[in-house]
Coordinates of C-alpha atoms (C1' of nucleotides) in Angstrom, one line a residue:
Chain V
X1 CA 0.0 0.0 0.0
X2 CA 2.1 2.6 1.2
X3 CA 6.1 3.1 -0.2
X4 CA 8.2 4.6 2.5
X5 CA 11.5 5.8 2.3
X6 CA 13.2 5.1 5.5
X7 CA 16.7 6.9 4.4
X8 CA 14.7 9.6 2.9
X9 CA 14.9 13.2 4.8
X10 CA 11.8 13.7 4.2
X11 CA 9.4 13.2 7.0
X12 CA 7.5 9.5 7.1
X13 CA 4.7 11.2 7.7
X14 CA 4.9 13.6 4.9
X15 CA 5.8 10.9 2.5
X16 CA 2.4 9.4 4.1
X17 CA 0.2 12.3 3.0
X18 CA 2.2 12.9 -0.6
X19 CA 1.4 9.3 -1.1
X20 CA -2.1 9.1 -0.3
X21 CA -2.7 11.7 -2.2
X22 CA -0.9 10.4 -4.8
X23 CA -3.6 7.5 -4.7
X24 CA -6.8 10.0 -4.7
X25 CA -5.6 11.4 -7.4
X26 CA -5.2 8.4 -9.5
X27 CA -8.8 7.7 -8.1
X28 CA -7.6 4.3 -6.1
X29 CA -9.3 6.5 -3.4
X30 CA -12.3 8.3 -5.0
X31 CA -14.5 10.7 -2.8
X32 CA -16.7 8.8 0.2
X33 CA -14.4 5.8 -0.3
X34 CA -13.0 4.5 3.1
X35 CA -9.4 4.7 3.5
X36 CA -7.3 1.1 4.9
X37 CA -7.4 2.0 8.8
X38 CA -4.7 3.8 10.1
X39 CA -3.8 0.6 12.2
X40 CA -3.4 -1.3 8.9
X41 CA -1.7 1.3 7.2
X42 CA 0.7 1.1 9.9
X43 CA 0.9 -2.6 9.7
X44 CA 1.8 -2.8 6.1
X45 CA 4.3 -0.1 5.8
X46 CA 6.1 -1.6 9.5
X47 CA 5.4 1.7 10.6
X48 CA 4.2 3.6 14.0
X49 CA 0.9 3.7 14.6
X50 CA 1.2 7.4 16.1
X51 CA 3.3 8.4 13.0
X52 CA 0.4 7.2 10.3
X53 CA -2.2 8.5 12.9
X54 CA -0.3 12.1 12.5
X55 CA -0.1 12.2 8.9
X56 CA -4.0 11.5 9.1
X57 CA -4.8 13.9 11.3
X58 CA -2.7 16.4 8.9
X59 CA -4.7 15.2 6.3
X60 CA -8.0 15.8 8.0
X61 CA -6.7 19.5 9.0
X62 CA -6.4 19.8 5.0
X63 CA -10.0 18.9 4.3
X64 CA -8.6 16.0 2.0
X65 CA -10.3 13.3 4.9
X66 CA -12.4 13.3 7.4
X67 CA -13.0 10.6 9.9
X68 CA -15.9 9.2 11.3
X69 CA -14.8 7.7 14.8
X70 CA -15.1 4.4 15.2
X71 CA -15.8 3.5 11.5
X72 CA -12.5 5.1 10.2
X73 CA -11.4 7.7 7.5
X74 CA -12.6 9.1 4.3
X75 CA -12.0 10.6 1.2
X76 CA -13.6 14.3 0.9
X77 CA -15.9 14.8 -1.7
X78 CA -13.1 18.1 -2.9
X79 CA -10.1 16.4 -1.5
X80 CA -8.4 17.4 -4.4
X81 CA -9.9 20.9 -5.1
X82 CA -8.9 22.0 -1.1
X83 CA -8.2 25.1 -1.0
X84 CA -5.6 24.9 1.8
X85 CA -4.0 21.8 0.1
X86 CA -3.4 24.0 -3.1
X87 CA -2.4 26.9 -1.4
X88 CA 0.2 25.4 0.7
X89 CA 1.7 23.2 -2.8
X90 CA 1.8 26.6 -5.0
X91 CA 3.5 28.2 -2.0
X92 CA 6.1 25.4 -1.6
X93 CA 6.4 25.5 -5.2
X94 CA 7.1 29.3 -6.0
X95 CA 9.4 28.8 -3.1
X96 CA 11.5 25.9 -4.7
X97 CA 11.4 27.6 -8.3
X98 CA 12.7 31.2 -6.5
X99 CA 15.4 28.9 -5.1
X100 CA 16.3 27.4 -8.0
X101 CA 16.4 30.3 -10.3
X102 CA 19.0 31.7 -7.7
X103 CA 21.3 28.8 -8.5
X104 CA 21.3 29.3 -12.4
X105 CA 18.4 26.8 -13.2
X106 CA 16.5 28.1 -15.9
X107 CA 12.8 28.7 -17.2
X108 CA 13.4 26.1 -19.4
X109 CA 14.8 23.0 -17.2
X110 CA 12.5 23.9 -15.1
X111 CA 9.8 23.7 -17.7
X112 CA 11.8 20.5 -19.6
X113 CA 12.1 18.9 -15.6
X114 CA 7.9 18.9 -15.1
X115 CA 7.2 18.1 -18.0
X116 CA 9.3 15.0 -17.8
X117 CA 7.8 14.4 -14.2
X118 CA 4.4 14.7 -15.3
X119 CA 5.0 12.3 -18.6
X120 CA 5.5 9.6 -15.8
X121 CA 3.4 6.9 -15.6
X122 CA 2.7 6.2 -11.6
X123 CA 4.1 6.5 -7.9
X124 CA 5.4 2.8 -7.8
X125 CA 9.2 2.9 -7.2
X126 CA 8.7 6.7 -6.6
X127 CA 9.9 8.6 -3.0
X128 CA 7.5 11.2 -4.4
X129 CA 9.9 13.4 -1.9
X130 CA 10.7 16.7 -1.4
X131 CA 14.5 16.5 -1.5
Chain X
X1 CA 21.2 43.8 2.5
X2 CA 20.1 40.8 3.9
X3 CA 16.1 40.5 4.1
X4 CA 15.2 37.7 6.3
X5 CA 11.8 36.3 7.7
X6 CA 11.9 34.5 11.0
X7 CA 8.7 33.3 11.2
X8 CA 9.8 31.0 8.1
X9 CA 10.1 27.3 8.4
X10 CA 13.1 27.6 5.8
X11 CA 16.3 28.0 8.4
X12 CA 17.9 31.4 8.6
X13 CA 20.8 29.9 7.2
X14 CA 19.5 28.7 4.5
X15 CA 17.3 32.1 3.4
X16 CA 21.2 33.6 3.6
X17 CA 22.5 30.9 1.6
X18 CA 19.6 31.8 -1.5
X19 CA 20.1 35.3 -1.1
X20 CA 23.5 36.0 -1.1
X21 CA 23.7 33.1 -4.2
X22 CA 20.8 35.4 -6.1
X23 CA 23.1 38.6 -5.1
X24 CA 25.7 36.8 -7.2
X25 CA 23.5 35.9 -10.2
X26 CA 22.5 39.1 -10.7
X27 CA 26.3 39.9 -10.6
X28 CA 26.1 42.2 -7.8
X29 CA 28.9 40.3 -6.6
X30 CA 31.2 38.8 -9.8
X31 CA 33.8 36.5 -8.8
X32 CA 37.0 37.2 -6.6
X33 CA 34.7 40.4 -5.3
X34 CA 34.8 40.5 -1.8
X35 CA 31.8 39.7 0.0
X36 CA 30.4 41.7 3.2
X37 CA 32.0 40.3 6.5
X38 CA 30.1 38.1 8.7
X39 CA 29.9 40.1 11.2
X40 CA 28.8 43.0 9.2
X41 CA 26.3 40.6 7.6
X42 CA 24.9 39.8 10.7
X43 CA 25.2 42.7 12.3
X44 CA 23.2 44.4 9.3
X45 CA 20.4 41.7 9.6
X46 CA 19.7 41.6 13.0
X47 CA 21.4 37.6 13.5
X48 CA 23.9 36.3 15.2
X49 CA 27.5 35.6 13.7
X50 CA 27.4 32.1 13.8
X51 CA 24.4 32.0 11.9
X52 CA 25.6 33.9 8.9
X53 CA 29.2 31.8 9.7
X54 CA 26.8 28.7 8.8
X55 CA 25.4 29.9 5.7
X56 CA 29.3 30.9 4.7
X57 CA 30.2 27.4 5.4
X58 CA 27.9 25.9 3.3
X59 CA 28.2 28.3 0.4
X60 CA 31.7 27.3 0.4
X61 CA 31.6 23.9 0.8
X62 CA 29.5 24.1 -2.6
X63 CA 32.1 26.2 -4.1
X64 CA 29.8 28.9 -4.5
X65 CA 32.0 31.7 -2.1
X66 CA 36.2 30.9 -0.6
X67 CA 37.2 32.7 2.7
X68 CA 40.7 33.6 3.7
X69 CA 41.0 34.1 7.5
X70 CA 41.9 37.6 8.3
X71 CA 41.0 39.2 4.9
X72 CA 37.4 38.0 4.5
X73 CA 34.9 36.2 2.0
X74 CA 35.1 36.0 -1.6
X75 CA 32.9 35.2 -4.8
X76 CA 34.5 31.7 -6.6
X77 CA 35.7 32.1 -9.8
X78 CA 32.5 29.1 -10.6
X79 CA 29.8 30.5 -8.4
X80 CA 26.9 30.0 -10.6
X81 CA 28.7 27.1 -13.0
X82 CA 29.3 24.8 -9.7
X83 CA 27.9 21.4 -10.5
X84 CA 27.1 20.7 -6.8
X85 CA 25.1 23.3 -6.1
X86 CA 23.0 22.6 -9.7
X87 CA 22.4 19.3 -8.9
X88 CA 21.1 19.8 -5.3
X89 CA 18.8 22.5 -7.1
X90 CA 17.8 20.0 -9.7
X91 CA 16.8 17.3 -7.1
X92 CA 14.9 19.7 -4.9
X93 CA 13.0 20.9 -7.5
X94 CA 11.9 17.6 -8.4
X95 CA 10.8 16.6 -5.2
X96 CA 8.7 19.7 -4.7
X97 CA 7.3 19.6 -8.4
X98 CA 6.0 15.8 -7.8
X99 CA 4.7 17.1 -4.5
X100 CA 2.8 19.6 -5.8
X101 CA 1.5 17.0 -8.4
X102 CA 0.2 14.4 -6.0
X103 CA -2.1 17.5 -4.5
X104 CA -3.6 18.6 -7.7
X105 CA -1.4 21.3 -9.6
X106 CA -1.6 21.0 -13.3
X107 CA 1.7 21.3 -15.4
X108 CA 0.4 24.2 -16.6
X109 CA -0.3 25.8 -13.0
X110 CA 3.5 25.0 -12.8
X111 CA 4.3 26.1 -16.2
X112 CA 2.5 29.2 -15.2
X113 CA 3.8 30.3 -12.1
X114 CA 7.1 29.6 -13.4
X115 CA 7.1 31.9 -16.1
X116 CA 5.6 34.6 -13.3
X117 CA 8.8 34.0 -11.1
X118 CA 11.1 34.4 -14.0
X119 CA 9.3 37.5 -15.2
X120 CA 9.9 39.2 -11.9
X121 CA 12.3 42.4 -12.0
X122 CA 14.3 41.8 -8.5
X123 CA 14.5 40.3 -5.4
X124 CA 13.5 43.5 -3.3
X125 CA 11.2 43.0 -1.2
X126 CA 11.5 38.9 -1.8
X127 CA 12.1 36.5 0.7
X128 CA 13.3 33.8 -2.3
X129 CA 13.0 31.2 0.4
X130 CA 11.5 27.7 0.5
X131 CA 8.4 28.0 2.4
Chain Z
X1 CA 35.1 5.9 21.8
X2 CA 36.4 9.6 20.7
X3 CA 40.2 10.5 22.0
X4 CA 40.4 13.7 21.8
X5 CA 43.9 16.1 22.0
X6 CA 42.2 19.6 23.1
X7 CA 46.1 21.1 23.2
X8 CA 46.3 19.8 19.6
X9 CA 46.3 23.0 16.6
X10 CA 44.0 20.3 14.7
X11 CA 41.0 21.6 15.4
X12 CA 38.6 19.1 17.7
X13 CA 35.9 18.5 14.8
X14 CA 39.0 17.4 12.3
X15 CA 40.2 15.1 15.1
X16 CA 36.3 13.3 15.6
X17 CA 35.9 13.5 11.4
X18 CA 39.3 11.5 11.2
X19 CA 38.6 9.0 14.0
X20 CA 35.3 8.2 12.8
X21 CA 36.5 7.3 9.4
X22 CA 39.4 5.5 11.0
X23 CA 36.5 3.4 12.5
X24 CA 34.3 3.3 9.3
X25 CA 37.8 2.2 6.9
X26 CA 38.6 -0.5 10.2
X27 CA 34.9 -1.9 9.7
X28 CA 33.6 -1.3 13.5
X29 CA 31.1 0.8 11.4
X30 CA 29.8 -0.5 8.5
X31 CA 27.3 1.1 5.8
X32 CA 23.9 1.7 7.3
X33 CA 25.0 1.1 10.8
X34 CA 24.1 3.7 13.4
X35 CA 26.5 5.5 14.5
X36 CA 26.6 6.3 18.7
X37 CA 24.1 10.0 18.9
X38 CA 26.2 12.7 18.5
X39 CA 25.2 13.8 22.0
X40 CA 26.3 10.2 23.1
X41 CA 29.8 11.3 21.3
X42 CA 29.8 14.3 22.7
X43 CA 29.0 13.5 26.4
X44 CA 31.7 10.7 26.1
X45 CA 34.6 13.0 24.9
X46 CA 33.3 15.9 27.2
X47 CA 32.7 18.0 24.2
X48 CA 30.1 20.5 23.6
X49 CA 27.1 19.2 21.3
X50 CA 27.7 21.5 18.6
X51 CA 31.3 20.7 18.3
X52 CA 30.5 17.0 17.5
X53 CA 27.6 18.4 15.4
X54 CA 29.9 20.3 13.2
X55 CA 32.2 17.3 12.2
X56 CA 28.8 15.1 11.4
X57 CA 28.1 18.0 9.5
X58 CA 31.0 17.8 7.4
X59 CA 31.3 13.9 7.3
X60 CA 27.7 14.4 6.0
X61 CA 28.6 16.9 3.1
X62 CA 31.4 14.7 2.1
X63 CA 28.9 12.1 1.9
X64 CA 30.7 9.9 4.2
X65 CA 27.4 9.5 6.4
X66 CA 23.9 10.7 6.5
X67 CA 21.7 11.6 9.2
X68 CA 17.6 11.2 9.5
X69 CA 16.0 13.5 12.4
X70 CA 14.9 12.1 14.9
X71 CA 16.6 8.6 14.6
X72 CA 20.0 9.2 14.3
X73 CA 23.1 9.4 12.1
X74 CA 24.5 6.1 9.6
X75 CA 27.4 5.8 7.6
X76 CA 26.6 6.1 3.6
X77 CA 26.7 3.1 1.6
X78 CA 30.2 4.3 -0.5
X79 CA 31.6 5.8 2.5
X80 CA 35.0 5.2 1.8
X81 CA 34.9 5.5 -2.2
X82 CA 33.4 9.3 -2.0
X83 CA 35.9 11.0 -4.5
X84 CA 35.3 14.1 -2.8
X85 CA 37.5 12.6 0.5
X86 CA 40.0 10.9 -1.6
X87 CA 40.3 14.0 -4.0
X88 CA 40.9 16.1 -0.9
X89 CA 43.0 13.8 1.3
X90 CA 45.3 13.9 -1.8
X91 CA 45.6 17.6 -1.9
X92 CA 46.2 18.2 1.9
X93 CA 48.6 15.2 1.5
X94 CA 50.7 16.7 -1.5
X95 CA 50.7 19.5 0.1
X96 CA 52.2 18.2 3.4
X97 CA 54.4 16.4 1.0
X98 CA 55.7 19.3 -0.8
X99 CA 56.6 21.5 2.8
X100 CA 58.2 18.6 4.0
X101 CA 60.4 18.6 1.9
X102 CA 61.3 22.4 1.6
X103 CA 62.5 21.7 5.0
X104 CA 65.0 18.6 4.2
X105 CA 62.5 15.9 3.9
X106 CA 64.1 13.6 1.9
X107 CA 62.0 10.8 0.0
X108 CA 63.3 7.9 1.7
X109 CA 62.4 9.7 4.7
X110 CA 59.1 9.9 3.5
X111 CA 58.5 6.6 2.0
X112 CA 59.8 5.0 5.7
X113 CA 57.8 7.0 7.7
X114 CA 54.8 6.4 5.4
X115 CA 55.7 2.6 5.3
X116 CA 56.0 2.9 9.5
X117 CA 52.5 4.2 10.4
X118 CA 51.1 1.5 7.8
X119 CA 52.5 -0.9 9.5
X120 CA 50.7 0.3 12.9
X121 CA 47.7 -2.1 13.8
X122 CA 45.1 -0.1 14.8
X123 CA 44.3 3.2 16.3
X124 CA 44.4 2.4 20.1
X125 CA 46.3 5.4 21.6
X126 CA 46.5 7.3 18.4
X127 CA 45.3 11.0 18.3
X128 CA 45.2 10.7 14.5
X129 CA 45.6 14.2 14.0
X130 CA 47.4 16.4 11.5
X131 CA 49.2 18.5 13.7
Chain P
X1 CA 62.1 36.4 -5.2
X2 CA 59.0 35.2 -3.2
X3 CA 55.4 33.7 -5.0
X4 CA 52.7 33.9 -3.1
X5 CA 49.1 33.1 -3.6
X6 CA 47.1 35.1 -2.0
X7 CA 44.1 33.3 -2.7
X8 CA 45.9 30.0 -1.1
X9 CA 44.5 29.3 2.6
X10 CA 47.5 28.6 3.5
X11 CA 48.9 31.7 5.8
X12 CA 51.1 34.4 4.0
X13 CA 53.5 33.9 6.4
X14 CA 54.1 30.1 6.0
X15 CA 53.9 30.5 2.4
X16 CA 57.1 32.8 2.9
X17 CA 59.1 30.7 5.4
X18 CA 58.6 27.4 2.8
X19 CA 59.9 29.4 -0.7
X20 CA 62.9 30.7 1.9
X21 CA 63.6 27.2 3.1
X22 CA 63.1 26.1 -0.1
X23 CA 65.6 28.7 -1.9
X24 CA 68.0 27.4 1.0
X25 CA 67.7 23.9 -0.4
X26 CA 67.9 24.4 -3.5
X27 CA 71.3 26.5 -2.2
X28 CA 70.2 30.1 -3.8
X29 CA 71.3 30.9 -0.5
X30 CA 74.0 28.9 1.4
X31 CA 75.1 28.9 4.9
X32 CA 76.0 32.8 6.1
X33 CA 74.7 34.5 2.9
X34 CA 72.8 37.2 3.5
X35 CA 69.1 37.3 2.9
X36 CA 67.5 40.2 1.1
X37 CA 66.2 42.5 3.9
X38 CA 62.6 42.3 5.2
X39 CA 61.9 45.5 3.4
X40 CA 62.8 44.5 -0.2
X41 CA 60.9 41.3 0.3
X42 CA 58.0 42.9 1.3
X43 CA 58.2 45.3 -1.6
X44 CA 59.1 43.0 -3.7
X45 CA 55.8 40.4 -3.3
X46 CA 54.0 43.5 -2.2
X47 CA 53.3 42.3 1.2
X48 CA 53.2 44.2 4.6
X49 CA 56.2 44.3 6.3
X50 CA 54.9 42.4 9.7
X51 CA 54.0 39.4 7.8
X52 CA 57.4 39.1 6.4
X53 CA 59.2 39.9 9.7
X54 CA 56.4 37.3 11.2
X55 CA 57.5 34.6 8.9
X56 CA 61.8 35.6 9.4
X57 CA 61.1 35.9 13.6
X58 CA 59.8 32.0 13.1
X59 CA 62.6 30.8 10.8
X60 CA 65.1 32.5 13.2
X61 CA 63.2 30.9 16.4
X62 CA 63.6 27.6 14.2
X63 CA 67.4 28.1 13.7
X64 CA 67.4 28.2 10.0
X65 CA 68.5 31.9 10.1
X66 CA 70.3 34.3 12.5
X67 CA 69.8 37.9 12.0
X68 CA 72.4 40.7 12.9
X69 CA 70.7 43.5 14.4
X70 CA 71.0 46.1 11.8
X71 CA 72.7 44.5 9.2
X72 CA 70.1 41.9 8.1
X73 CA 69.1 38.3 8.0
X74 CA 71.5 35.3 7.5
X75 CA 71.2 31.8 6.9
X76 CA 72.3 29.9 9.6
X77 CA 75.3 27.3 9.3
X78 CA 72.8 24.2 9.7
X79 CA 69.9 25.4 8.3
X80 CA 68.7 22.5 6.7
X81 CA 69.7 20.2 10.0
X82 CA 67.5 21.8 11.7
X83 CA 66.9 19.4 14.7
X84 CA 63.3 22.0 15.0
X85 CA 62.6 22.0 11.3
X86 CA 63.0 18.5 11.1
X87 CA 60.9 17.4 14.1
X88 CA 57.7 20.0 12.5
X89 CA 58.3 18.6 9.3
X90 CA 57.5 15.3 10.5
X91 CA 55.3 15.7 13.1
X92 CA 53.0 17.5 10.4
X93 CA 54.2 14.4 7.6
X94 CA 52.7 11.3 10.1
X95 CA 49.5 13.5 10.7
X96 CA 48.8 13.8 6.7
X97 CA 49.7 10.5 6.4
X98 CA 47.4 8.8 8.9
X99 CA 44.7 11.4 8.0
X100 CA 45.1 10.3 4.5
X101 CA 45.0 6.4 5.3
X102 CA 41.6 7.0 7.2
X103 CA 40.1 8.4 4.1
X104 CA 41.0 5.5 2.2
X105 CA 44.5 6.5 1.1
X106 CA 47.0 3.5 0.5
X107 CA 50.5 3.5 0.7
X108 CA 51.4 3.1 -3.0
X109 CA 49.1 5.9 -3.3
X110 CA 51.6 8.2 -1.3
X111 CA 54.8 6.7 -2.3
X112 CA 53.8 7.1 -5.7
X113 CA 52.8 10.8 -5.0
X114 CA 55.8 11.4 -3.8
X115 CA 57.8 10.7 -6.1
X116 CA 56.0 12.7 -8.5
X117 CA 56.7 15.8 -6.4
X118 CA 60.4 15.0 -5.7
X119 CA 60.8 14.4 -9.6
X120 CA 59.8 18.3 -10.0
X121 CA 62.0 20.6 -11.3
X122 CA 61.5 24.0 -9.2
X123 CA 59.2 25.7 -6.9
X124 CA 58.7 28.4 -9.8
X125 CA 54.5 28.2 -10.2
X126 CA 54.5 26.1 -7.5
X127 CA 52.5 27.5 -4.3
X128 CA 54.1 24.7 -2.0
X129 CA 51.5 25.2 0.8
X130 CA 49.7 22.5 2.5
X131 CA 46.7 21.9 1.1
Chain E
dG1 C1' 15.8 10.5 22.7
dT2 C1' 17.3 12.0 18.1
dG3 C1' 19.1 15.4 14.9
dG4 C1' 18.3 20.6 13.4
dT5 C1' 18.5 25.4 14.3
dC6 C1' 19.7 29.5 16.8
dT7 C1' 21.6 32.7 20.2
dA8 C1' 25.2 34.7 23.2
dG9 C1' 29.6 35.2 24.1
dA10 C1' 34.4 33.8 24.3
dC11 C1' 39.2 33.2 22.6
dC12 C1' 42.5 32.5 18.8
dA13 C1' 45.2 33.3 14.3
dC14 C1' 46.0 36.2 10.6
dT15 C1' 46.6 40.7 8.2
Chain G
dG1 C1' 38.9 43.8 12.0
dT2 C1' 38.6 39.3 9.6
dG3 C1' 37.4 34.5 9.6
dG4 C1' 37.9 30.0 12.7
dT5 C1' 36.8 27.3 16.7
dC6 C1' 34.5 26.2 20.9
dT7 C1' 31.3 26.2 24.7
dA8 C1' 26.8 26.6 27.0
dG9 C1' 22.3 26.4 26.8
dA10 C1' 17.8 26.9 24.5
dC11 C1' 13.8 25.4 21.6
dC12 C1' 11.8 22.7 17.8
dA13 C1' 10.5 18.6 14.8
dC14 C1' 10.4 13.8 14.4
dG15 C1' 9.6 9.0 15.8

DNA sequence: GTGGTCTAGACCACT
DNA sequence: GTGGTCTAGACCACG
């Protein structure tokens, strides 16, 4: 289910969220479908159950799930379209480019560099990281 | 000189580092120019010296800025063309462009933006940090 | 663990930096394996955190080890091939080479001496150091 | 007379005493010959006059020259012999070398390195610092 | 408990 | 006055 990165910097619970988005947007998860319980998340990826629980919980925050308690998590009917979620990637984003652009990448990798991203075909052996 | 935002979760350091670097694209600095001292960078920005000593510290272990103790900091002859700093810039933009990807920006959103950043006059009143 | 010479001119981060890949090239730490916390390190030696903190940091942009937050710091998987510590061990070593023998070094001095600490078996009471 | 980088991080001063020593080995100047005085040399390499008197007060404290209050700087009758010189040289030599072996250095590595450098010609564009 | 960042302030070497 | 090193101690993010 889930692909973690041990020796990645990037936070296991970040790679968490990035991931299950990852699968709502490829509509594994579509809106109102249940989500694998946090406890089975956990399971599968050998991870801690308070580390999944957090990403969640981030997730929830986000308006990309909401939980039901005692019957478990689900997808939002505009998890994608949230307006934090998008807010939060565009600032990351313009943040990265700026930073980039100050160490002599150009427009054009950068525009060559998504494009090739986006021409890929899934997550599978992806970190789908941050750095 | 230095324009930094401590409410940022992008390090101090770091928001040094991207400056000073876009200082030196925009040839404010050329290479072999000596750079501002620590102290007087520090000083000027409200931080404290071992702060800016950090950012110094990385910038030359990229090969980005030399320092000769007793005379000061200086621009490499490479600054922009080191392959170090490039690749780190590379990767990092990656991982924030399939980031932004798993929570719903288009590659034209991206495309966009891009092209905003790059249209942008100077760094005035610009953090150019990460987040 | 560490044996530190505080009256050395080597400065105390060179001294842990060379006795930790003395340990990595003797095996006691292999790639992947944790290395002690730095605070562990630190605590052990009597050094300040930051101190031991500084020569992780290097060991780390040399690529010699990496370090995840929050669980600790390993040694890379090429730890002893990174070009970037062979290409500067060769330079600080030519260098050494070439004031040596300004001051009536001869070569078979040299190749003896060299030949000598070889010969030595481990690093037992050994500060290691440069200086 | 004296070539010095000033871009080197090796200090100004060091840089001065190895070309002297070296000059002295390569008998430019021989036992009792007078040096140029401070004042030409520092004129001559466009230097400041205490770094040059710096780097003579150490080769005098080091035996390699005598001075004669107002008539100048001499080299001494054993300058090379040195019992001083000769125990820096290789107390700094066995601390390269073991440095260099933790990083993965071998010893037909250095012996080969070394006799590249002895097989040089002349100091001419050489910097001969230490790294 | 682990590494990451930051501050404050000290002392040293070099020019 | 410049960069280089070190200490002490604080707070944060992560697992």
């Amino acid at each position: 289910m889930l692909n973690i990165d041990g020796r990645s910097r990037v936070p296991i619970y970040e790679q968490i969220k990035n991931q299950l988005m990852e699968l709502i947007r490829l509509e594994v998860y579509s809106p109102h479908d249940k989500l694998p319980s946090i406890r089975a998340l956990a399971a599968d990826a050998g991870l801690n159950v308070n580390t999944v629980k957090r990403a969640m919980l981030d997730l929830e925050a986000d308006g990309v799930v909401y939980s039901l308690p005692g019957r478990g998590s689900f997808v939002s009917e505009d998890a994608l379209g949230s307006a934090s979620v998008r807010k939060k990637a565009f600032a990351e984003l313009s943040g990265a480019i700026r930073a980039a652009r100050s160490k002599g990448v150009t427009l054009e990798d950068i525009t060559a560099l998504a494009h090739g991203i986006y021409d890929e075909k899934s997550i599978e052996s992806e970190d789908n990281d941050n750095g």
